Amino acid sequence: MPINSSLGTQQTSQRLLRYSTAISKCSVQSIAYEPVGFESTAVTSQNELFTLRGKVNIRSDELDLENTRILIDDGQYVGFLHSDGTFTIPGLTSGSYVVEISAPRNVYEPVRVDINTKGKIRTRRLNLIQPSDITILRYPLNFESKGYPNYFFKREQFRIMDILLSPMVLMMALPLVIMFVLPKLVSQDPELQRELEQSTNFLPQNQNLPSISEMMYNFVDGGKKKPTANKRQDGQRRK
């Protein structure tokens, strides 16, 4: 009995060893093949990197050199200037980029840079208003200063024309001009004067409406109304 039991245990142990070796071989094969596949896909999908070169023409000042930055796509890539004003920005993949120069005392026009998969670089002026208007530029890039940036608004000076042309003055002056100029124009044209008289006579006259003189008198007198003719007649009848 003990001999048979020992044989059985040996057989089971051998079977377990076979299973374990088989499992280890499978796991080793899977581990060996997975990284190879990932590396191959990474190598095939990885794009070649390119370098952008150019020069910025600025004044011979150390502060300008230190404070000037080359920004690509709003700072996704940042470059610095050498002592001679040149710059190199490595690590660019194929695609389209917008290159801008950030300088505190100079203004530069932005440039669009197109890099194809073969490494050919094409530069043109950035025109957001008319994209179809293409102006090809030379490569390597060469940035020229367009002037000084204006950080302050010029103080406005006092001018009489600004007051005369203000909306409030025009609203007050135009009715006065019409009141004085229109009667003179009407008096010079007899036909127009007749038409105005006919139009005024055509309108029915209301006896109860106060005249302009009475309105002005009441306004100056402080709102006291003059007794009308009807009220006077009523008072006489009561007496």
GROMACS .gro file of C-alpha atoms in nm:
model
  239
    1MET     CA    1   0.000   0.000   0.000
    2PRO     CA    2   0.265   0.257   0.078
    3ILE     CA    3   0.443   0.174  -0.247
    4ASN     CA    4   0.125   0.236  -0.449
    5SER     CA    5   0.055   0.560  -0.267
    6SER     CA    6   0.406   0.685  -0.333
    7LEU     CA    7   0.373   0.600  -0.702
    8GLY     CA    8   0.043   0.785  -0.718
    9THR     CA    9   0.187   1.093  -0.561
   10GLN     CA   10   0.481   1.088  -0.802
   11GLN     CA   11   0.247   1.062  -1.101
   12THR     CA   12   0.032   1.348  -0.978
   13SER     CA   13   0.340   1.559  -0.913
   14GLN     CA   14   0.471   1.488  -1.263
   15ARG     CA   15   0.135   1.586  -1.412
   16LEU     CA   16   0.136   1.909  -1.215
   17LEU     CA   17   0.486   1.984  -1.338
   18ARG     CA   18   0.380   1.925  -1.698
   19TYR     CA   19   0.077   2.154  -1.658
   20SER     CA   20   0.285   2.423  -1.491
   21THR     CA   21   0.552   2.409  -1.762
   22ALA     CA   22   0.286   2.427  -2.032
   23ILE     CA   23   0.122   2.725  -1.867
   24SER     CA   24   0.457   2.898  -1.821
   25LYS     CA   25   0.544   2.842  -2.189
   26CYS     CA   26   0.212   2.995  -2.297
   27SER     CA   27   0.258   3.294  -2.069
   28VAL     CA   28   0.616   3.345  -2.188
   29GLN     CA   29   0.506   3.332  -2.551
   30SER     CA   30   0.228   3.582  -2.486
   31ILE     CA   31   0.464   3.812  -2.298
   32ALA     CA   32   0.724   3.781  -2.572
   33TYR     CA   33   0.481   3.854  -2.853
   34GLU     CA   34   0.283   4.142  -2.701
   35PRO     CA   35   0.567   4.392  -2.673
   36VAL     CA   36   0.686   4.313  -3.023
   37GLY     CA   37   0.346   4.399  -3.162
   38PHE     CA   38   0.321   4.722  -2.967
   39GLU     CA   39   0.670   4.833  -3.066
   40SER     CA   40   0.601   4.770  -3.432
   41THR     CA   41   0.281   4.974  -3.423
   42ALA     CA   42   0.456   5.252  -3.233
   43VAL     CA   43   0.736   5.264  -3.485
   44THR     CA   44   0.500   5.272  -3.778
   45SER     CA   45   0.271   5.535  -3.624
   46GLN     CA   46   0.552   5.759  -3.497
   47ASN     CA   47   0.607   6.063  -3.721
   48GLU     CA   48   0.945   6.202  -3.808
   49LEU     CA   49   1.042   6.519  -3.621
   50PHE     CA   50   1.157   6.835  -3.799
   51THR     CA   51   1.330   7.159  -3.703
   52LEU     CA   52   1.211   7.512  -3.776
   53ARG     CA   53   1.472   7.782  -3.836
   54GLY     CA   54   1.454   8.156  -3.879
   55LYS     CA   55   1.581   8.499  -3.780
   56VAL     CA   56   1.429   8.798  -3.603
   57ASN     CA   57   1.565   9.141  -3.692
   58ILE     CA   58   1.558   9.357  -3.381
   59ARG     CA   59   1.755   9.644  -3.237
   60SER     CA   60   2.094   9.567  -3.089
   61ASP     CA   61   1.976   9.553  -2.732
   62GLU     CA   62   2.028   9.275  -2.482
   63LEU     CA   63   1.687   9.336  -2.327
   64ASP     CA   64   1.517   9.275  -2.661
   65LEU     CA   65   1.707   8.950  -2.707
   66GLU     CA   66   1.623   8.827  -2.359
   67ASN     CA   67   1.256   8.923  -2.364
   68THR     CA   68   1.175   8.807  -2.717
   69ARG     CA   69   1.003   8.471  -2.754
   70ILE     CA   70   0.902   8.266  -3.059
   71LEU     CA   71   0.557   8.118  -2.996
   72ILE     CA   72   0.414   7.835  -3.204
   73ASP     CA   73   0.039   7.773  -3.178
   74ASP     CA   74  -0.008   8.013  -2.885
   75GLY     CA   75   0.283   7.880  -2.683
   76GLN     CA   76   0.260   7.507  -2.750
   77TYR     CA   77   0.623   7.533  -2.863
   78VAL     CA   78   0.847   7.815  -2.736
   79GLY     CA   79   1.179   7.923  -2.885
   80PHE     CA   80   1.450   8.166  -2.780
   81LEU     CA   81   1.685   8.389  -2.977
   82HIS     CA   82   2.058   8.348  -3.015
   83SER     CA   83   2.295   8.641  -2.989
   84ASP     CA   84   2.272   8.702  -3.366
   85GLY     CA   85   1.889   8.694  -3.367
   86THR     CA   86   1.851   8.345  -3.514
   87PHE     CA   87   1.642   8.068  -3.361
   88THR     CA   88   1.587   7.693  -3.405
   89ILE     CA   89   1.285   7.502  -3.274
   90PRO     CA   90   1.323   7.123  -3.300
   91GLY     CA   91   1.070   6.848  -3.236
   92LEU     CA   92   0.797   6.956  -3.480
   93THR     CA   93   0.582   6.696  -3.651
   94SER     CA   94   0.422   6.736  -3.992
   95GLY     CA   95   0.127   6.975  -3.993
   96SER     CA   96   0.033   7.343  -3.998
   97TYR     CA   97   0.157   7.590  -3.737
   98VAL     CA   98   0.116   7.961  -3.660
   99VAL     CA   99   0.446   8.127  -3.566
  100GLU     CA  100   0.432   8.452  -3.368
  101ILE     CA  101   0.700   8.675  -3.219
  102SER     CA  102   0.635   8.804  -2.867
  103ALA     CA  103   0.847   9.116  -2.809
  104PRO     CA  104   0.768   9.399  -2.566
  105ARG     CA  105   0.914   9.676  -2.784
  106ASN     CA  106   0.855   9.549  -3.138
  107VAL     CA  107   0.560   9.432  -3.346
  108TYR     CA  108   0.589   9.146  -3.595
  109GLU     CA  109   0.341   8.989  -3.833
  110PRO     CA  110   0.249   8.624  -3.765
  111VAL     CA  111   0.339   8.358  -4.021
  112ARG     CA  112   0.180   8.026  -4.108
  113VAL     CA  113   0.415   7.730  -4.156
  114ASP     CA  114   0.312   7.406  -4.331
  115ILE     CA  115   0.533   7.096  -4.295
  116ASN     CA  116   0.453   6.786  -4.500
  117THR     CA  117   0.547   6.428  -4.418
  118LYS     CA  118   0.860   6.450  -4.635
  119GLY     CA  119   0.997   6.746  -4.441
  120LYS     CA  120   0.925   7.015  -4.699
  121ILE     CA  121   0.848   7.345  -4.525
  122ARG     CA  122   0.622   7.605  -4.682
  123THR     CA  123   0.573   7.948  -4.523
  124ARG     CA  124   0.315   8.213  -4.602
  125ARG     CA  125   0.168   8.525  -4.448
  126LEU     CA  126  -0.118   8.466  -4.207
  127ASN     CA  127  -0.438   8.625  -4.340
  128LEU     CA  128  -0.745   8.543  -4.132
  129ILE     CA  129  -0.972   8.787  -4.317
  130GLN     CA  130  -0.905   8.648  -4.667
  131PRO     CA  131  -0.764   8.295  -4.638
  132SER     CA  132  -0.770   8.256  -5.016
  133ASP     CA  133  -0.522   8.546  -5.053
  134ILE     CA  134  -0.192   8.357  -5.021
  135THR     CA  135   0.143   8.536  -5.002
  136ILE     CA  136   0.438   8.296  -5.012
  137LEU     CA  137   0.739   8.383  -4.794
  138ARG     CA  138   1.096   8.262  -4.805
  139TYR     CA  139   1.238   7.999  -4.577
  140PRO     CA  140   1.425   8.020  -4.337
  141LEU     CA  141   1.188   8.268  -4.175
  142ASN     CA  142   1.288   8.633  -4.157
  143PHE     CA  143   1.084   8.860  -3.929
  144GLU     CA  144   1.106   9.236  -3.973
  145SER     CA  145   0.982   9.480  -3.710
  146LYS     CA  146   0.668   9.674  -3.811
  147GLY     CA  147   0.704   9.941  -3.545
  148TYR     CA  148   0.655   9.998  -3.176
  149PRO     CA  149   0.353   9.865  -2.988
  150ASN     CA  150   0.108  10.123  -2.855
  151TYR     CA  151   0.016  10.041  -2.496
  152PHE     CA  152  -0.159  10.374  -2.423
  153PHE     CA  153  -0.439  10.573  -2.584
  154LYS     CA  154  -0.373  10.930  -2.688
  155ARG     CA  155  -0.549  11.180  -2.467
  156GLU     CA  156  -0.833  11.352  -2.649
  157GLN     CA  157  -0.817  11.731  -2.681
  158PHE     CA  158  -1.103  11.975  -2.633
  159ARG     CA  159  -1.269  12.068  -2.963
  160ILE     CA  160  -1.574  12.284  -3.022
  161MET     CA  161  -1.691  12.068  -3.312
  162ASP     CA  162  -1.733  11.772  -3.078
  163ILE     CA  163  -1.979  11.976  -2.871
  164LEU     CA  164  -2.166  12.112  -3.173
  165LEU     CA  165  -2.201  11.767  -3.326
  166SER     CA  166  -2.318  11.602  -3.006
  167PRO     CA  167  -2.668  11.445  -3.023
  168MET     CA  168  -2.816  11.674  -2.754
  169VAL     CA  169  -2.707  11.992  -2.931
  170LEU     CA  170  -2.836  11.866  -3.264
  171MET     CA  171  -3.173  11.779  -3.112
  172MET     CA  172  -3.202  12.133  -2.975
  173ALA     CA  173  -3.064  12.316  -3.277
  174LEU     CA  174  -3.252  12.143  -3.558
  175PRO     CA  175  -3.604  12.248  -3.445
  176LEU     CA  176  -3.487  12.609  -3.408
  177VAL     CA  177  -3.338  12.604  -3.755
  178ILE     CA  178  -3.660  12.463  -3.896
  179MET     CA  179  -3.869  12.729  -3.718
  180PHE     CA  180  -3.663  13.015  -3.859
  181VAL     CA  181  -3.571  12.881  -4.202
  182LEU     CA  182  -3.899  12.719  -4.305
  183PRO     CA  183  -4.111  13.041  -4.301
  184LYS     CA  184  -3.855  13.216  -4.518
  185LEU     CA  185  -3.861  12.933  -4.768
  186VAL     CA  186  -4.239  12.937  -4.772
  187SER     CA  187  -4.253  13.315  -4.827
  188GLN     CA  188  -4.024  13.284  -5.128
  189ASP     CA  189  -4.249  13.026  -5.292
  190PRO     CA  190  -4.606  13.162  -5.338
  191GLU     CA  191  -4.746  12.830  -5.460
  192LEU     CA  192  -4.624  12.649  -5.150
  193GLN     CA  193  -4.769  12.927  -4.935
  194ARG     CA  194  -5.111  12.884  -5.097
  195GLU     CA  195  -5.102  12.512  -5.042
  196LEU     CA  196  -5.023  12.562  -4.675
  197GLU     CA  197  -5.307  12.813  -4.637
  198GLN     CA  198  -5.549  12.574  -4.804
  199SER     CA  199  -5.440  12.290  -4.581
  200THR     CA  200  -5.483  12.503  -4.268
  201ASN     CA  201  -5.826  12.627  -4.382
  202PHE     CA  202  -5.932  12.273  -4.461
  203LEU     CA  203  -5.883  12.164  -4.099
  204PRO     CA  204  -6.187  12.231  -3.874
  205GLN     CA  205  -6.127  12.504  -3.617
  206ASN     CA  206  -6.225  12.413  -3.264
  207GLN     CA  207  -6.345  12.708  -3.058
  208ASN     CA  208  -6.262  12.541  -2.729
  209LEU     CA  209  -5.892  12.505  -2.808
  210PRO     CA  210  -5.678  12.776  -2.649
  211SER     CA  211  -5.467  12.997  -2.868
  212ILE     CA  212  -5.091  13.008  -2.860
  213SER     CA  213  -5.090  13.348  -2.691
  214GLU     CA  214  -5.307  13.218  -2.408
  215MET     CA  215  -5.081  12.915  -2.361
  216MET     CA  216  -4.772  13.136  -2.338
  217TYR     CA  217  -4.949  13.371  -2.096
  218ASN     CA  218  -5.050  13.084  -1.870
  219PHE     CA  219  -4.697  12.944  -1.878
  220VAL     CA  220  -4.544  13.279  -1.778
  221ASP     CA  221  -4.818  13.362  -1.525
  222GLY     CA  222  -4.758  13.041  -1.332
  223GLY     CA  223  -5.056  12.837  -1.445
  224LYS     CA  224  -5.333  13.091  -1.368
  225LYS     CA  225  -5.596  13.075  -1.636
  226LYS     CA  226  -5.768  13.380  -1.779
  227PRO     CA  227  -6.146  13.371  -1.764
  228THR     CA  228  -6.287  13.271  -2.095
  229ALA     CA  229  -6.577  13.436  -2.272
  230ASN     CA  230  -6.820  13.158  -2.181
  231LYS     CA  231  -6.744  13.190  -1.808
  232ARG     CA  232  -6.796  13.568  -1.827
  233GLN     CA  233  -7.133  13.522  -1.992
  234ASP     CA  234  -7.236  13.269  -1.725
  235GLY     CA  235  -7.140  13.513  -1.450
  236GLN     CA  236  -7.342  13.793  -1.611
  237ARG     CA  237  -7.648  13.567  -1.642
  238ARG     CA  238  -7.629  13.471  -1.275
  239LYS     CA  239  -7.625  13.837  -1.177
   0.00000   0.00000   0.00000
